[in-house]
Coordinates of C-alpha atoms in Angstrom, one line a residue:
Chain Y
M62 CA 6.2 -18.4 22.1
T63 CA 6.1 -19.5 18.5
R64 CA 2.4 -19.3 18.5
R65 CA 2.5 -15.7 19.8
R66 CA 5.0 -15.0 17.1
R67 CA 2.8 -16.4 14.4
E68 CA -0.2 -14.5 15.6
A69 CA 1.9 -11.3 15.4
L70 CA 2.2 -11.8 11.7
Y71 CA -1.6 -11.4 11.1
P72 CA -1.8 -7.7 11.9
L73 CA 1.4 -7.3 10.0
G74 CA -0.2 -8.9 7.0
V75 CA -3.0 -6.5 7.1
V76 CA -0.7 -3.5 7.2
V77 CA 1.2 -4.8 4.3
A78 CA -2.1 -5.5 2.4
L79 CA -3.2 -1.8 3.1
L80 CA 0.2 -0.6 1.7
V81 CA -0.4 -2.5 -1.4
A82 CA -3.9 -1.4 -1.8
W83 CA -2.8 2.2 -1.2
Q84 CA -0.3 1.9 -4.2
L85 CA -3.0 0.1 -6.4
W86 CA -5.5 2.8 -5.6
V87 CA -3.1 5.5 -6.6
S88 CA -1.6 4.0 -9.8
V89 CA -4.6 2.1 -11.1
G90 CA -7.7 3.9 -9.7
G91 CA -6.1 7.5 -10.8
V92 CA -6.5 9.2 -7.5
K93 CA -5.3 12.9 -7.6
E94 CA -2.0 13.5 -6.1
Y95 CA -3.3 16.2 -3.7
V96 CA -5.8 13.7 -2.4
W97 CA -3.6 10.8 -1.7
P98 CA 0.0 10.8 -2.7
P99 CA 1.9 7.7 -4.2
L100 CA 3.7 5.6 -1.7
P101 CA 7.3 5.9 -3.1
D102 CA 6.9 9.8 -3.0
V103 CA 5.9 9.6 0.7
L104 CA 8.8 7.1 1.5
S105 CA 11.3 9.5 -0.1
E106 CA 10.1 12.3 1.7
L107 CA 10.2 10.5 5.0
F108 CA 13.8 9.7 4.6
S109 CA 15.0 13.0 2.9
S110 CA 13.1 15.8 4.2
S111 CA 15.2 18.0 6.7
E112 CA 12.1 20.1 7.2
L113 CA 10.1 17.2 8.7
L114 CA 13.2 16.1 10.7
T115 CA 13.6 19.5 12.2
G116 CA 9.8 19.7 12.9
A117 CA 10.0 16.3 14.6
G118 CA 12.9 17.5 16.7
H119 CA 10.7 20.5 18.0
T120 CA 7.8 18.2 18.7
L121 CA 10.0 15.7 20.5
V122 CA 11.5 18.5 22.8
L123 CA 7.9 19.7 23.5
I124 CA 6.6 16.2 24.4
A125 CA 9.5 15.5 26.6
A126 CA 9.3 18.8 28.5
G127 CA 5.5 18.6 28.7
F128 CA 5.6 15.1 29.9
G129 CA 8.1 16.0 32.5
L130 CA 6.1 19.1 33.7
A131 CA 2.8 16.9 33.7
T132 CA 4.4 14.3 35.9
L133 CA 5.7 16.9 38.3
L134 CA 2.4 18.6 38.4
G135 CA 0.4 15.3 38.9
L136 CA 2.9 14.1 41.7
L137 CA 2.7 17.5 43.4
L138 CA -1.1 17.5 43.4
A139 CA -1.1 13.7 44.6
A140 CA 1.3 14.6 47.4
L141 CA -0.9 17.7 48.4
T142 CA -3.9 15.5 48.5
I143 CA -2.5 12.8 50.7
T144 CA -0.8 15.3 53.1
I145 CA -3.4 18.1 53.4
R146 CA -6.9 16.9 54.3
A147 CA -8.4 20.4 53.2
F148 CA -6.9 20.1 49.8
E149 CA -8.5 16.5 49.4
V150 CA -11.8 17.8 50.5
G151 CA -11.9 21.2 48.8
M152 CA -9.6 21.1 45.7
L153 CA -9.6 17.5 44.5
P154 CA -13.3 17.3 43.6
L155 CA -12.9 20.4 41.5
V156 CA -9.7 19.0 39.7
I157 CA -11.6 15.8 38.9
S158 CA -14.6 17.7 37.7
S159 CA -12.5 19.9 35.5
Q160 CA -11.9 16.5 33.5
F161 CA -15.5 16.7 32.1
V162 CA -14.8 20.0 30.5
P163 CA -12.6 20.0 27.4
L164 CA -9.8 22.1 28.8
V165 CA -8.3 22.4 25.3
A166 CA -10.9 25.1 24.8
F167 CA -8.4 27.4 26.8
A168 CA -5.7 26.9 24.1
P169 CA -6.5 30.2 22.3
L170 CA -6.5 32.1 25.5
F171 CA -3.1 30.7 26.3
V172 CA -1.7 32.4 23.2
V173 CA -3.2 35.8 24.3
W174 CA -1.5 35.5 27.8
W175 CA 1.8 33.9 26.8
G176 CA 2.2 34.7 23.0
F177 CA 3.3 32.1 20.4
G178 CA 6.5 30.7 22.0
I179 CA 6.8 27.4 23.8
V180 CA 5.1 28.5 27.0
P181 CA 1.5 28.2 25.8
K182 CA 2.3 24.9 24.1
L183 CA 3.9 23.4 27.3
A184 CA 0.9 24.6 29.2
I185 CA -1.4 22.7 26.7
V186 CA 0.8 19.5 26.8
T187 CA 1.0 19.6 30.6
L188 CA -2.9 20.1 30.8
F189 CA -3.3 16.9 28.7
G190 CA -0.9 14.7 30.6
Y191 CA -1.1 15.6 34.4
F192 CA -4.4 13.9 35.2
P193 CA -3.6 10.2 34.8
V194 CA -0.4 10.8 36.6
L195 CA -2.4 12.4 39.6
I196 CA -5.1 9.6 39.7
T197 CA -2.7 6.6 39.5
A198 CA -0.2 8.3 42.0
L199 CA -3.0 8.5 44.4
T200 CA -4.2 5.1 43.9
G201 CA -0.7 4.0 44.5
L202 CA 0.0 6.2 47.5
R203 CA -3.2 5.1 49.2
S204 CA -2.3 1.4 48.8
V205 CA 0.7 1.7 51.1
E206 CA 0.3 -0.8 53.9
T207 CA -0.5 1.0 57.2
E208 CA 1.9 -1.0 59.1
K209 CA 4.8 0.3 57.1
L210 CA 3.6 3.9 57.8
Y211 CA 3.5 3.0 61.6
L212 CA 7.0 1.6 61.4
V213 CA 8.6 4.6 59.8
A214 CA 6.6 6.9 62.1
T215 CA 8.0 5.0 65.2
M216 CA 11.5 5.3 63.7
G217 CA 10.9 9.1 63.7
A218 CA 10.3 10.0 60.0
G219 CA 8.5 13.2 59.1
R220 CA 6.0 13.6 56.4
I221 CA 8.4 14.4 53.5
R222 CA 10.7 11.6 54.3
T223 CA 7.8 9.1 54.6
F224 CA 6.6 10.4 51.2
W225 CA 9.9 9.9 49.5
R226 CA 11.2 6.8 51.3
V227 CA 8.0 4.8 51.7
Q228 CA 4.9 6.1 49.9
L229 CA 6.5 7.0 46.7
P230 CA 8.3 3.7 46.1
S231 CA 5.1 1.8 46.9
A232 CA 3.2 3.8 44.4
L233 CA 5.6 3.2 41.5
P234 CA 3.8 0.3 40.0
S235 CA 0.5 2.1 39.8
L236 CA 2.2 5.3 38.8
F237 CA 3.9 3.8 35.9
A238 CA 0.5 2.7 34.6
G239 CA -0.5 6.4 34.8
L240 CA 2.7 7.6 33.0
R241 CA 1.8 5.2 30.2
I242 CA -1.5 6.8 29.6
A243 CA 0.2 10.4 30.2
I244 CA 2.7 9.9 27.4
T245 CA 0.1 9.1 24.8
S246 CA -1.9 12.1 26.1
C247 CA 1.0 14.3 25.9
V248 CA 1.8 13.4 22.3
I249 CA -1.9 14.1 21.6
G250 CA -1.7 17.5 23.3
A251 CA 1.6 18.4 21.5
V252 CA 0.1 17.8 18.1
I253 CA -3.1 20.0 19.1
A254 CA -0.7 22.7 20.8
E255 CA 1.2 22.8 17.4
F256 CA -2.1 23.0 15.5
I257 CA -3.4 26.0 17.5
V258 CA -0.2 28.0 18.6
G259 CA 1.5 26.9 15.4
S260 CA 5.0 28.3 14.9
D261 CA 6.9 25.0 14.4
G262 CA 6.8 21.2 14.9
L263 CA 5.1 18.5 13.0
G264 CA 1.5 19.5 13.9
Y265 CA 2.2 23.1 12.5
L266 CA 3.9 21.3 9.3
I267 CA 1.0 19.1 8.6
L268 CA -1.7 21.7 9.1
Q269 CA 0.3 24.0 6.7
A270 CA 0.6 21.1 4.1
Q271 CA -3.2 20.7 4.3
G272 CA -3.4 24.4 3.5
T273 CA -1.2 24.3 0.6
G274 CA -2.5 20.9 -0.6
D275 CA 1.0 19.2 -0.3
A276 CA -0.4 15.7 0.5
V277 CA 3.1 14.2 0.4
V278 CA 4.4 16.2 3.3
L279 CA 0.9 15.7 5.1
V280 CA 0.9 12.1 5.1
A281 CA 4.8 11.8 5.7
G282 CA 4.2 14.1 8.7
V283 CA 1.3 11.9 10.0
I284 CA 3.6 8.9 9.7
Y285 CA 6.3 10.7 11.7
L286 CA 3.8 11.5 14.3
G287 CA 2.7 7.8 14.5
V288 CA 6.4 6.7 15.0
I289 CA 6.9 9.3 17.7
G290 CA 3.8 8.1 19.5
A291 CA 5.0 4.5 19.5
V292 CA 8.6 5.3 20.3
T293 CA 7.8 7.5 23.3
F294 CA 5.3 5.0 24.7
G295 CA 8.0 2.3 24.0
L296 CA 10.5 4.5 26.2
V297 CA 8.1 4.8 29.1
A298 CA 7.5 1.1 29.0
L299 CA 11.2 0.6 28.8
A300 CA 11.7 2.8 31.8
E301 CA 9.2 0.7 33.8
R302 CA 11.0 -2.4 32.8
L303 CA 14.3 -1.1 34.0
G304 CA 13.1 0.6 37.1
L305 CA 10.6 -2.0 38.3
P306 CA 12.0 -5.5 36.8
W307 CA 10.1 -7.4 39.5
E308 CA 6.8 -5.8 38.5
T309 CA 7.3 -6.7 34.9
A310 CA 8.3 -10.2 35.7
R311 CA 5.2 -10.6 38.0
R312 CA 2.9 -9.3 35.3
A313 CA 4.4 -11.8 32.8
A314 CA 4.5 -14.7 35.0
T315 CA 0.9 -14.5 36.3
H316 CA -2.4 -13.9 34.9
P317 CA -2.9 -10.1 35.4
A318 CA -6.7 -10.1 35.9
H319 CA -6.5 -12.8 38.7
D320 CA -3.5 -11.3 40.3
E321 CA -5.0 -7.8 40.7
D322 CA -8.1 -9.2 42.2
E323 CA -6.9 -11.5 44.8
Chain W
M134 CA -10.1 8.5 33.3
S135 CA -13.7 9.0 34.1
D136 CA -14.0 5.8 35.9
A137 CA -11.2 6.5 38.1
A138 CA -12.8 9.8 38.8
D139 CA -16.1 8.0 39.8
T140 CA -14.2 5.8 42.2
L141 CA -12.6 8.8 43.8
V142 CA -15.6 10.9 44.2
L143 CA -17.8 8.2 45.6
S144 CA -17.5 7.8 49.5
R145 CA -16.6 5.0 51.8
P146 CA -19.5 2.9 53.3
Q147 CA -21.1 4.5 56.3
T148 CA -24.4 4.6 58.0
R149 CA -27.1 6.3 56.2
R150 CA -27.1 9.3 58.5
R151 CA -23.4 9.7 58.5
R152 CA -23.4 9.3 54.7
T153 CA -25.9 12.2 54.3
R154 CA -23.7 14.5 56.5
A155 CA -20.5 13.5 54.8
W156 CA -22.2 13.9 51.3
S157 CA -23.2 17.4 52.1
A158 CA -19.7 18.2 53.4
R159 CA -18.2 16.6 50.4
T160 CA -20.3 18.7 48.2
L161 CA -20.2 22.0 50.0
A162 CA -16.4 22.2 50.5
P163 CA -15.6 22.1 46.8
V164 CA -18.4 24.5 46.0
G165 CA -17.0 26.8 48.8
V166 CA -13.4 26.6 47.4
A167 CA -14.8 27.3 43.9
I168 CA -16.4 30.5 45.1
A169 CA -13.2 31.4 47.0
L170 CA -11.2 30.9 43.8
I171 CA -13.6 33.3 41.8
V172 CA -13.3 36.0 44.5
L173 CA -9.6 35.5 44.4
W174 CA -9.7 35.9 40.7
A175 CA -11.7 39.1 40.8
L176 CA -9.4 40.6 43.6
T177 CA -6.2 39.6 41.7
I178 CA -7.4 41.4 38.6
R179 CA -8.3 44.5 40.6
V180 CA -5.1 44.6 42.7
A181 CA -2.6 43.8 39.9
D182 CA -4.6 46.1 37.5
I183 CA -4.7 43.5 34.7
A184 CA -6.3 44.9 31.4
P185 CA -9.6 43.3 30.5
T186 CA -8.1 42.7 27.0
T187 CA -5.6 40.3 28.7
F188 CA -7.7 38.7 31.5
P189 CA -11.2 39.8 32.2
N190 CA -12.7 39.7 35.7
P191 CA -15.5 37.3 36.5
A192 CA -18.2 39.9 36.2
E193 CA -17.2 40.7 32.6
V194 CA -17.2 37.0 31.7
A195 CA -20.7 36.7 33.2
T196 CA -21.8 40.0 31.3
A197 CA -20.5 38.5 28.1
M198 CA -22.3 35.3 28.6
F199 CA -25.6 37.2 28.5
E200 CA -24.9 40.0 26.2
R201 CA -23.4 37.7 23.5
A202 CA -26.0 35.0 23.9
D203 CA -27.4 35.8 20.4
D204 CA -24.0 34.6 18.9
L205 CA -23.1 32.0 21.5
F206 CA -26.4 30.0 21.5
P207 CA -26.3 29.2 17.7
A208 CA -22.6 28.4 17.9
T209 CA -23.2 26.2 20.8
W210 CA -26.0 24.4 19.0
I211 CA -23.7 23.6 16.1
T212 CA -20.9 22.2 18.3
L213 CA -23.5 20.2 20.3
Q214 CA -24.7 18.7 17.0
T215 CA -21.1 17.9 15.9
M216 CA -20.5 16.2 19.3
V217 CA -23.6 14.2 19.4
V218 CA -23.9 13.0 15.9
G219 CA -20.2 12.1 16.0
F220 CA -20.4 10.3 19.3
A221 CA -23.6 8.4 18.0
I222 CA -21.8 7.1 15.0
A223 CA -18.6 6.2 17.0
A224 CA -20.8 4.3 19.6
A225 CA -22.9 2.4 17.1
S226 CA -20.0 1.6 14.7
G227 CA -17.7 0.9 17.8
L228 CA -20.1 -1.5 19.3
V229 CA -20.7 -3.4 16.0
I230 CA -17.0 -3.8 15.4
A231 CA -16.4 -5.1 19.0
L232 CA -19.0 -7.7 18.5
V233 CA -17.6 -8.8 15.1
I234 CA -14.1 -8.8 16.8
V235 CA -15.3 -11.1 19.6
L236 CA -17.4 -13.4 17.4
F237 CA -14.9 -13.9 14.5
R238 CA -11.6 -15.2 15.3
P239 CA -9.9 -14.0 12.1
V240 CA -11.0 -10.5 12.7
E241 CA -9.8 -10.7 16.2
L242 CA -6.4 -11.9 15.0
T243 CA -6.1 -9.3 12.3
I244 CA -7.8 -6.2 13.2
Y245 CA -7.9 -6.1 17.1
P246 CA -4.0 -5.9 17.6
L247 CA -4.0 -3.0 15.1
L248 CA -6.8 -1.2 17.1
V249 CA -4.8 -1.8 20.4
G250 CA -1.5 -0.8 18.9
S251 CA -3.1 2.4 17.4
Q252 CA -3.9 3.7 20.9
V253 CA -0.3 5.0 21.1
I254 CA -0.7 6.9 17.9
P255 CA -2.1 10.6 18.1
K256 CA -5.0 10.1 15.8
I257 CA -5.9 13.8 15.9
A258 CA -2.9 14.0 13.3
I259 CA -5.2 12.8 10.6
A260 CA -7.6 15.6 11.1
P261 CA -6.0 17.5 8.2
V262 CA -6.2 14.5 5.9
I263 CA -9.9 14.3 6.7
F264 CA -10.3 18.0 5.9
I265 CA -8.7 17.4 2.4
W266 CA -11.0 14.3 1.8
F267 CA -14.2 15.7 3.0
G268 CA -13.8 19.5 2.7
L269 CA -13.9 22.1 5.5
G270 CA -17.6 21.6 6.4
S271 CA -19.5 20.0 9.2
T272 CA -18.9 16.5 7.7
S273 CA -15.3 16.6 8.3
R274 CA -15.8 17.9 11.9
I275 CA -18.2 15.0 12.6
I276 CA -15.7 12.6 11.2
V277 CA -12.9 13.9 13.5
V278 CA -15.2 13.4 16.5
V279 CA -16.0 9.8 15.1
V280 CA -12.3 9.0 14.8
L281 CA -11.3 10.3 18.3
S282 CA -14.3 8.7 20.2
F283 CA -14.4 5.4 18.4
F284 CA -11.3 3.8 19.9
P285 CA -12.1 3.8 23.5
I286 CA -15.5 2.4 22.9
V287 CA -14.1 -0.6 20.9
I288 CA -11.4 -1.3 23.2
A289 CA -13.7 -1.1 26.3
A290 CA -16.4 -3.2 24.6
V291 CA -14.1 -5.9 23.5
A292 CA -12.7 -6.1 27.1
G293 CA -16.0 -6.4 28.6
L294 CA -17.4 -8.9 26.1
R295 CA -14.3 -11.1 26.9
S296 CA -14.5 -10.6 30.6
L297 CA -17.2 -13.4 31.0
D298 CA -16.2 -15.9 33.6
R299 CA -15.8 -19.5 32.7
N300 CA -18.3 -20.8 35.1
A301 CA -21.1 -18.7 33.4
I302 CA -20.1 -20.1 30.0
H303 CA -20.1 -23.8 31.3
L304 CA -23.4 -23.1 32.8
A305 CA -25.0 -21.7 29.7
R306 CA -23.6 -24.6 27.6
S307 CA -24.9 -27.2 29.8
V308 CA -28.4 -25.9 29.7
G309 CA -28.1 -25.9 26.0
A310 CA -27.6 -22.1 25.0
S311 CA -26.6 -21.3 21.6
R312 CA -23.8 -19.0 20.7
W313 CA -26.4 -16.2 20.1
Q314 CA -28.1 -16.8 23.4
L315 CA -24.9 -16.8 25.3
L316 CA -24.1 -13.5 23.7
V317 CA -27.4 -11.8 24.3
H318 CA -28.2 -13.2 27.8
F319 CA -24.6 -13.5 29.3
Q320 CA -22.0 -11.6 27.5
L321 CA -23.8 -8.3 26.7
P322 CA -25.3 -7.7 30.1
Q323 CA -22.0 -8.5 31.8
A324 CA -20.2 -6.3 29.4
L325 CA -22.3 -3.3 29.9
P326 CA -20.4 -1.7 32.9
Q327 CA -17.2 -1.6 30.7
I328 CA -19.1 -0.6 27.6
F329 CA -20.3 2.4 29.6
S330 CA -17.0 3.3 30.9
G331 CA -15.9 3.5 27.2
L332 CA -18.8 5.5 26.3
K333 CA -18.1 8.0 29.2
L334 CA -14.6 8.3 28.2
A335 CA -15.6 8.9 24.6
A336 CA -18.3 11.5 25.6
T337 CA -15.6 13.6 27.2
R338 CA -13.4 13.1 24.1
A339 CA -16.3 14.2 21.7
A340 CA -16.4 17.5 23.1
G341 CA -12.6 18.1 22.9
A342 CA -12.6 16.7 19.5
A343 CA -15.4 19.0 18.2
I344 CA -13.7 22.1 19.6
V345 CA -10.2 21.1 18.1
A346 CA -11.9 20.5 14.8
E347 CA -13.4 23.9 14.9
Y348 CA -10.2 25.5 15.9
I349 CA -8.3 24.3 12.9
T350 CA -11.0 25.0 10.2
P351 CA -12.5 28.2 9.1
G352 CA -16.0 27.7 9.7
E353 CA -18.6 27.9 12.5
G354 CA -19.3 26.6 16.0
L355 CA -18.2 27.5 19.4
G356 CA -14.5 26.8 18.7
R357 CA -14.7 29.4 15.9
T358 CA -16.2 31.9 18.2
I359 CA -13.7 31.4 21.0
F360 CA -10.9 31.6 18.4
L361 CA -12.2 34.7 16.8
A362 CA -12.8 36.4 20.2
T363 CA -9.2 35.9 21.2
S364 CA -7.8 37.1 18.0
Q365 CA -10.0 40.3 18.5
L366 CA -8.6 40.7 22.1
R367 CA -12.0 40.0 23.6
P368 CA -10.9 37.2 26.3
D369 CA -14.2 37.8 28.0
I370 CA -16.3 36.4 25.1
A371 CA -13.7 33.6 24.7
M372 CA -14.2 32.7 28.3
A373 CA -18.0 33.1 28.0
G374 CA -17.7 30.6 25.1
V375 CA -15.7 28.2 27.3
A376 CA -18.4 28.4 29.9
Y377 CA -21.1 27.5 27.2
L378 CA -18.8 24.5 26.2
A379 CA -18.4 23.5 29.8
V380 CA -22.1 23.4 30.1
I381 CA -22.7 21.2 27.1
G382 CA -19.6 19.0 27.9
V383 CA -20.6 18.4 31.4
G384 CA -24.3 17.8 30.4
F385 CA -23.4 15.4 27.8
Y386 CA -21.2 13.4 30.0
F387 CA -23.9 13.1 32.8
L388 CA -26.5 12.3 30.0
V389 CA -24.3 9.2 29.3
A390 CA -23.9 8.6 32.9
A391 CA -27.6 8.7 33.4
A392 CA -28.1 6.3 30.7
E393 CA -25.7 3.9 32.6
R394 CA -27.7 4.2 35.6
L395 CA -30.8 3.0 33.6
A396 CA -29.1 0.3 31.8
V397 CA -27.0 -1.1 34.6
P398 CA -28.5 0.0 38.0
W399 CA -26.9 -3.0 39.8
H400 CA -23.5 -2.0 38.8
V401 CA -23.9 1.7 39.7
S402 CA -25.2 0.9 43.2
V403 CA -22.5 -1.7 43.8
R404 CA -19.9 0.7 42.7
S405 CA -21.2 3.5 44.9
R406 CA -21.4 1.2 48.0
S407 CA -17.9 -0.2 47.7
G408 CA -15.1 1.9 49.2
A409 CA -13.0 4.4 47.4

């Protein structure tokens, strides 16, 4: 434990060194303020700007709602895939192939169809996040032991009850792995949505700051987004820890690679 | 993401004959559904009487693809260049850095945790910073592509290079292999499957990154064409542009997949024979 703690200090040291280099570069190297702002200015902007705080609020709402929709859509498609054979054969390959095309290209069209409100932004975030949920949910749902399915079938459970009571709980460990990927994809989706649809939020603010050459707001906004990415990921990991304590304990106790293979 | 897709697409072990039949059913069904969806799209536009300035029908998109080819081809070329150059730089630098991380313990201890941690940070957010530093031209767009496709390559390559099993290391050591020989003859070949899954993920990221970079800067390329077309209420041209993009996106992905087939034929065949 102490060794692990000591090893955590090294990357922290790099971060501190980078911050010092940043300040030296600006104050000694004479870098222009619109290119790279002084550290104290950025720090004071971080803690005093109400504009950035409101923007962060908008972005967080967008991420949360989009992540929820992405999860629902991923689960719905996974449920359709395992219950309807025709969907698995006919639709699933199309959904998978669509991942080779950068779907973000549709973003400007969303604005034509749904205007500049939250709807096109939600659509973009959902599009970014649903796929990992779908794939990991499928992996999990298919990993259910056949005996369990026979058992509940003999006890008279229908498809829907089997899904909720047996298949979904067994799929949870795999699903959470997908949710962890999905939340980071949703944060990326939210930034891009705010870049393109642009009416509020941090993505909009930093793109504007680039236009006006306000490097302080720009860098502070980027730091805000980094924190949001880390915090939202942490929340999903925390939810996993609370929801599946045995899974987290198992992973910590055993070597993950060996455990998965055997 | 793409690796999961591979596993799902590929079928279960079967006899050769049944495999061929199952293969054709597996290909024909989605093609049939795709055609049905296009017909449904055309019918919906006609029945609901939707204006072409809102949502064009498939015929109008196809027409735009041919009539606007003079604009779309050069734009596609620019986007393709951004994608490929950015991807190549990301692949080269990603692999070098992965090697450095695996070979030098101090680098592994200091830099690698930061690279892993940075996965949760939306790197696209620094695109505007890049535009300030390097201007609004093609250099900046290429750097955006590099930044977004670099990380999956490094992470996958480090995981692959580390995954060498202990027995192989002992064997190599006992026959007197040097650190360098161990790397070239054992670690690199064994890491190739994971390196390629990183490259394939990066290939899909590169196309998206190039388009986003073109959306948020005034300039050139397919992203610009699509963006301008939507603002001029010509979604038919925009969707034609998306179709061109789809072609280069899918083409580029399969080019990387073909390279994988050449570099690690044993892995691809093993994967396609093992069950989904």
